[in-house]
mmCIF file of C-alpha atoms in Angstrom:
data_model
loop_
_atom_site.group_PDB
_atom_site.id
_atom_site.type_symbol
_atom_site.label_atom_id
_atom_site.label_comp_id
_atom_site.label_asym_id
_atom_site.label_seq_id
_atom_site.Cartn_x
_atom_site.Cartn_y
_atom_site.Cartn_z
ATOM 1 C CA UNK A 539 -19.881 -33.818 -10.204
ATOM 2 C CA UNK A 540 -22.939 -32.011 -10.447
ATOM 3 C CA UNK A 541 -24.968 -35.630 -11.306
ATOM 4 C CA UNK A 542 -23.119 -37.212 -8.217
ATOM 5 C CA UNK A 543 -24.617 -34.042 -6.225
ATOM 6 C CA UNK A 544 -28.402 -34.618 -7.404
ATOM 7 C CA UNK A 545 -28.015 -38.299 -6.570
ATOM 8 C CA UNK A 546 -26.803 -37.542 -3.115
ATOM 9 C CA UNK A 547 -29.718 -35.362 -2.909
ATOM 10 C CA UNK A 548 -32.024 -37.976 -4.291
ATOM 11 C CA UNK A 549 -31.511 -40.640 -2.363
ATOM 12 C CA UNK A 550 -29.366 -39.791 0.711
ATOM 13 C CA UNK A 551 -32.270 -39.258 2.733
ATOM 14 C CA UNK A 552 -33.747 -42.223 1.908
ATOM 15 C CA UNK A 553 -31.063 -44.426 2.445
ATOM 16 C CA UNK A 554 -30.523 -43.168 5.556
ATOM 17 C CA UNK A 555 -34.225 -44.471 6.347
ATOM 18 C CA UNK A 556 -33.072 -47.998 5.163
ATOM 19 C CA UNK A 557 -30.059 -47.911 7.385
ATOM 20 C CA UNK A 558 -31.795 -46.693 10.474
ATOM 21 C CA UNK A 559 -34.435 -49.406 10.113
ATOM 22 C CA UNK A 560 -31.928 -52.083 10.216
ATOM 23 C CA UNK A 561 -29.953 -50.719 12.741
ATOM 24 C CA UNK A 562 -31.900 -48.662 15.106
ATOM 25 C CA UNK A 563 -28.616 -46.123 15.503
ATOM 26 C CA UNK A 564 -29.003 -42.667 14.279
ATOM 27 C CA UNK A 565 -24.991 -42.116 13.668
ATOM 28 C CA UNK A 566 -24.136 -45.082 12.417
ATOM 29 C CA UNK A 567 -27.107 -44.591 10.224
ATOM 30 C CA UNK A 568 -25.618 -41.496 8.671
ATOM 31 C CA UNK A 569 -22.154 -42.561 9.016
ATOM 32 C CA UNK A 570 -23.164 -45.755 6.899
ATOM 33 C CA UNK A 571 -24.551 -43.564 4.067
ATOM 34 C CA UNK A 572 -21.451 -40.937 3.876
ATOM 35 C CA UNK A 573 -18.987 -43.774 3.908
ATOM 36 C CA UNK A 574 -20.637 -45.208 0.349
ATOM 37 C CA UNK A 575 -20.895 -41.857 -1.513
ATOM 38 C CA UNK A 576 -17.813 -41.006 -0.189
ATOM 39 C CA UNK A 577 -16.943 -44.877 -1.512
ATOM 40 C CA UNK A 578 -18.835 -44.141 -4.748
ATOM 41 C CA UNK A 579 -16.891 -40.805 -5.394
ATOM 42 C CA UNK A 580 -13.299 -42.337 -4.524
ATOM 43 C CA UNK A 581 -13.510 -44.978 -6.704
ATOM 44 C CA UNK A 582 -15.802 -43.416 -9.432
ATOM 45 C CA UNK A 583 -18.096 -45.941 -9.377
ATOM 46 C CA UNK A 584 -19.960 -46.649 -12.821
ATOM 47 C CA UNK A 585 -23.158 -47.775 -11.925
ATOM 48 C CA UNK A 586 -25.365 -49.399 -14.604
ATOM 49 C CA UNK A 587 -28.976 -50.281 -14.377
ATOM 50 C CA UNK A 588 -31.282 -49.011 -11.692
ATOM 51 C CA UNK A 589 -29.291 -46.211 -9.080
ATOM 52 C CA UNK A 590 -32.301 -46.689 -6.704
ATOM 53 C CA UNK A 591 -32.024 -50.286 -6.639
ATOM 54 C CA UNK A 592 -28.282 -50.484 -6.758
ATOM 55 C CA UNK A 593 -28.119 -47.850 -3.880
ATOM 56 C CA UNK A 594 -31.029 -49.855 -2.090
ATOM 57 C CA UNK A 595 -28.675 -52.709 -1.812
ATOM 58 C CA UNK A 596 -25.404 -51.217 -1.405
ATOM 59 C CA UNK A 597 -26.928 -49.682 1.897
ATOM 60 C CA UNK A 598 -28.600 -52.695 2.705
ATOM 61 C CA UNK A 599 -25.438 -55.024 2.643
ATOM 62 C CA UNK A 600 -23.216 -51.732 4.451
ATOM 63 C CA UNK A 601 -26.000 -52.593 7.277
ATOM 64 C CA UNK A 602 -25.983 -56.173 7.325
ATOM 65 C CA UNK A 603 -21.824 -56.274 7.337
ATOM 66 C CA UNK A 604 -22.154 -53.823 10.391
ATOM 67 C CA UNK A 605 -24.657 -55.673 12.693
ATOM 68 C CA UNK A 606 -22.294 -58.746 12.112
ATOM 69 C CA UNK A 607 -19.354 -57.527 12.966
ATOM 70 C CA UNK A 608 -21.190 -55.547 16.356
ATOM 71 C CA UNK A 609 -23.103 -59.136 17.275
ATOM 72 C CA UNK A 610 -21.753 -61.663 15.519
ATOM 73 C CA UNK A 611 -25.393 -62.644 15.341
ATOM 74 C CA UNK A 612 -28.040 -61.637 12.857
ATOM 75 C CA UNK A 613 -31.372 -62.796 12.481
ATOM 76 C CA UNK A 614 -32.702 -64.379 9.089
ATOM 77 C CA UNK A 615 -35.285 -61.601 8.718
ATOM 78 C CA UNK A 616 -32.228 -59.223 8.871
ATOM 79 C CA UNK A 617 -30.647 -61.740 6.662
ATOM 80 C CA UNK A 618 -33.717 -61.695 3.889
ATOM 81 C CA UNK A 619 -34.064 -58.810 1.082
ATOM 82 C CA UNK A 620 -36.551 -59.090 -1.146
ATOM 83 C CA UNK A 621 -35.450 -58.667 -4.523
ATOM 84 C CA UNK A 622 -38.787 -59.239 -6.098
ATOM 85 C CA UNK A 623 -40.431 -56.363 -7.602
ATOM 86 C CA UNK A 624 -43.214 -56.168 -5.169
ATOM 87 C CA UNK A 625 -40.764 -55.993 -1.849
ATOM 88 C CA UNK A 626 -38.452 -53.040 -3.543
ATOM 89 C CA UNK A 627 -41.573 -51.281 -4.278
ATOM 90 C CA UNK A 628 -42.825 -51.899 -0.862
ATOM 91 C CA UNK A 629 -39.614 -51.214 0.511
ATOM 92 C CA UNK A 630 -39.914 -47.741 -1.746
ATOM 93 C CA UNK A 631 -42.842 -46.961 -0.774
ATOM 94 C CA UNK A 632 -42.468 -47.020 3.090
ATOM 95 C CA UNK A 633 -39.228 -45.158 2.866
ATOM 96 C CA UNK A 634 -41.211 -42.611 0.768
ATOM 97 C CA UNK A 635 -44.005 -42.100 3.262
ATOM 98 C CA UNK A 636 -40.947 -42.088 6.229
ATOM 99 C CA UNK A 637 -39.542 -39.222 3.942
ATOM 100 C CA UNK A 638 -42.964 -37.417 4.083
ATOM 101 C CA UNK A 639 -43.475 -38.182 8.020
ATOM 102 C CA UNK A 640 -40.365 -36.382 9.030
ATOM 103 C CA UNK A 641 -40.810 -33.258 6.437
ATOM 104 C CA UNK A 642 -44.258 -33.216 8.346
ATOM 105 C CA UNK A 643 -42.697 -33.426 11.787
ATOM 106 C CA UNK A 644 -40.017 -30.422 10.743
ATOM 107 C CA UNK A 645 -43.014 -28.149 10.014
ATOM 108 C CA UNK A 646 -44.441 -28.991 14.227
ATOM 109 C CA UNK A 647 -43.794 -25.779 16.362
ATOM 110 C CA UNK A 648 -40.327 -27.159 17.933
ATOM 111 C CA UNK A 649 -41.882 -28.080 21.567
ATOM 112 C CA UNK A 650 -44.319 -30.361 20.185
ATOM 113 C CA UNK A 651 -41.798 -31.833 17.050
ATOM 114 C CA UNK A 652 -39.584 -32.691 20.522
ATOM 115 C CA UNK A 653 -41.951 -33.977 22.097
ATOM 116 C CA UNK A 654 -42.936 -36.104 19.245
ATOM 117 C CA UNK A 655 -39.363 -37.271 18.735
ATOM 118 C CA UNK A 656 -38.764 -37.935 22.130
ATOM 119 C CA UNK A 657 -41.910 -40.346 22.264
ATOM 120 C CA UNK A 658 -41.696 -41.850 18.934
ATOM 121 C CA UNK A 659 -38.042 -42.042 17.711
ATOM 122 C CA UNK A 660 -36.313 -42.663 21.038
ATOM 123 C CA UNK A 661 -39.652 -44.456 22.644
ATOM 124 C CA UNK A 662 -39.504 -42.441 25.419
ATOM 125 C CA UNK A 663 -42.959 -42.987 28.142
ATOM 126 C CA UNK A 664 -44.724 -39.701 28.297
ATOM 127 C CA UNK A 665 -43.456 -39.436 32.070
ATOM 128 C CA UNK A 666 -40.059 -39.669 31.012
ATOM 129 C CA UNK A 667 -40.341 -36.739 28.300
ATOM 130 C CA UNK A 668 -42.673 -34.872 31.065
ATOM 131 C CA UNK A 669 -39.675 -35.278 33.363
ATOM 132 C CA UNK A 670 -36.633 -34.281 31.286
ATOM 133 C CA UNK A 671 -38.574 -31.390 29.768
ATOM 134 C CA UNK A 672 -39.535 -30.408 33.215
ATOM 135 C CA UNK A 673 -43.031 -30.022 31.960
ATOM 136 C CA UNK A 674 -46.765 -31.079 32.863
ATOM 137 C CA UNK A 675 -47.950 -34.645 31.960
ATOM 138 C CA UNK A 676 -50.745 -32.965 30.425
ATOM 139 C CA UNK A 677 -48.552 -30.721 28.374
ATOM 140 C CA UNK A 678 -46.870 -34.136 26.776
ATOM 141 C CA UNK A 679 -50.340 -35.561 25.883
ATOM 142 C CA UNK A 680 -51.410 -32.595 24.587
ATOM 143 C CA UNK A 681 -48.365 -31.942 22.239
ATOM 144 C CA UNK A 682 -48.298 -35.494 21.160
ATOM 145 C CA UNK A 683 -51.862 -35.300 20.241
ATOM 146 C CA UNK A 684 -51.270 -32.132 18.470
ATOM 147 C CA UNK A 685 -48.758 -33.432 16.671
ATOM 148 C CA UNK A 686 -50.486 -36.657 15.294
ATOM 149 C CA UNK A 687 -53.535 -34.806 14.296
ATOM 150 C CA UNK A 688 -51.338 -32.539 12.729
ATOM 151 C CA UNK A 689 -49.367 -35.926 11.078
ATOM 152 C CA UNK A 690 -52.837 -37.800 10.334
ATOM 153 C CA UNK A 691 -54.386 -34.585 8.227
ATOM 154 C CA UNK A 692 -51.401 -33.800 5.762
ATOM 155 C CA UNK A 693 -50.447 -37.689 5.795
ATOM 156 C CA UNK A 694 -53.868 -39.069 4.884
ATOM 157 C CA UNK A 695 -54.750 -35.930 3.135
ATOM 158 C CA UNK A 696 -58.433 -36.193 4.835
ATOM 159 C CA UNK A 697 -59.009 -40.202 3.889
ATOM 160 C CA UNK A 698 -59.774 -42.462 6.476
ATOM 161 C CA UNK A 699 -57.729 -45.570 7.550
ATOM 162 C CA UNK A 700 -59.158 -49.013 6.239
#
C-alpha cells in the first residue's frame, strides 16, 4: 500500500497535466486519473518496466477513449503519441515545467493567482475578469503583470529567453 501511495503522489499530478492537455476539462481531467489508480488498486495491477511510461500511456489512451466517445471525432494529432525516446522526454519535460508553473502560481497572493487563472487557464479577456471581479481594468493588468514577473524570475531562474 504504502508504494501504491508514493506513486499516486509521484505521478498523479502529472498525469493530470497530460489529461487536461488533451482534453481541455478540469473534472474530467481528475476524474480520468482517479478512475485508473482506483483501476490499478482494484485489480492489483503488476506493472513491469517503466511506471512513468506505463502511466504516461495508460492516461493517454483513458483520454483518447473519452474524446471518442464525447465526439465521435478525433483528430490525428490527438491520435499520434510519440513513443520515441525524444517525444516521452519532451512530453516529461513540459509536464515537469507545468508542475513547477502551478507550484509558482500557488505561492501568488490569492487576488493576483485569480487573476492569473482567470486569464490564463480559463482564457478569460482582461475586461471579463475586470468585470466579474468587479475590479479596475488597471487592477487586472497590474496583477497579471505581477504575476508573470513573479512566474518569469523563479521559472527562468534569472536567464534570458533565446
Amino acid at each position: 500500500m504504502l508504494v501504491f501511495q508514493q506513486i499516486y503522489l509521484a505521478y498523479s499530478e502529472e498525469l493530470y497535466l497530460l489529461a487536461y492537455r488533451c482534453l481541455k476539462d478540469q473534472s474530467l481531467a481528475k476524474d480520468l486519473v482517479q478512475n485508473l489508480f482506483a483501476h490499478l488498486w482494484e485489480n492489483g495491477a503488476t506493472i513491469s518496466g517503466n511506471v512513468r511510461h506505463y502511466l504516461y500511456r495508460a492516461i493517454t489512451n483513458r483520454a483518447i477513449n473519452e474524446l471518442k466517445r464525447r465526439s465521435r471525432f478525433v483528430s490525428e494529432d490527438v491520435l499520434q503519441w510519440e513513443t520515441e525516446k525524444e517525444g516521452l522526454q519532451e512530453m516529461t519535460d513540459y509536464l515537469l515545467l507545468q508542475k513547477e508553473m502551478m507550484r509558482q502560481v500557488q505561492a501568488l497572493t490569492p487576488r493576483c493567482r485569480e487573476i492569473f487563472l482567470l486569464s490564463r487557464v480559463e482564457g478569460m479577456e482582461p475586461a471579463e475578469i475586470a468585470a466579474k471581479l468587479d475590479i479596475t481594468l488597471n487592477t487586472v493588468y497590474f496583477q497579471l503583470t505581477m504575476a508573470l514577473k513573479h512566474l518569469r524570475t523563479r521559472l527562468l531562474d534569472g536567464k534570458r529567453l533565446k
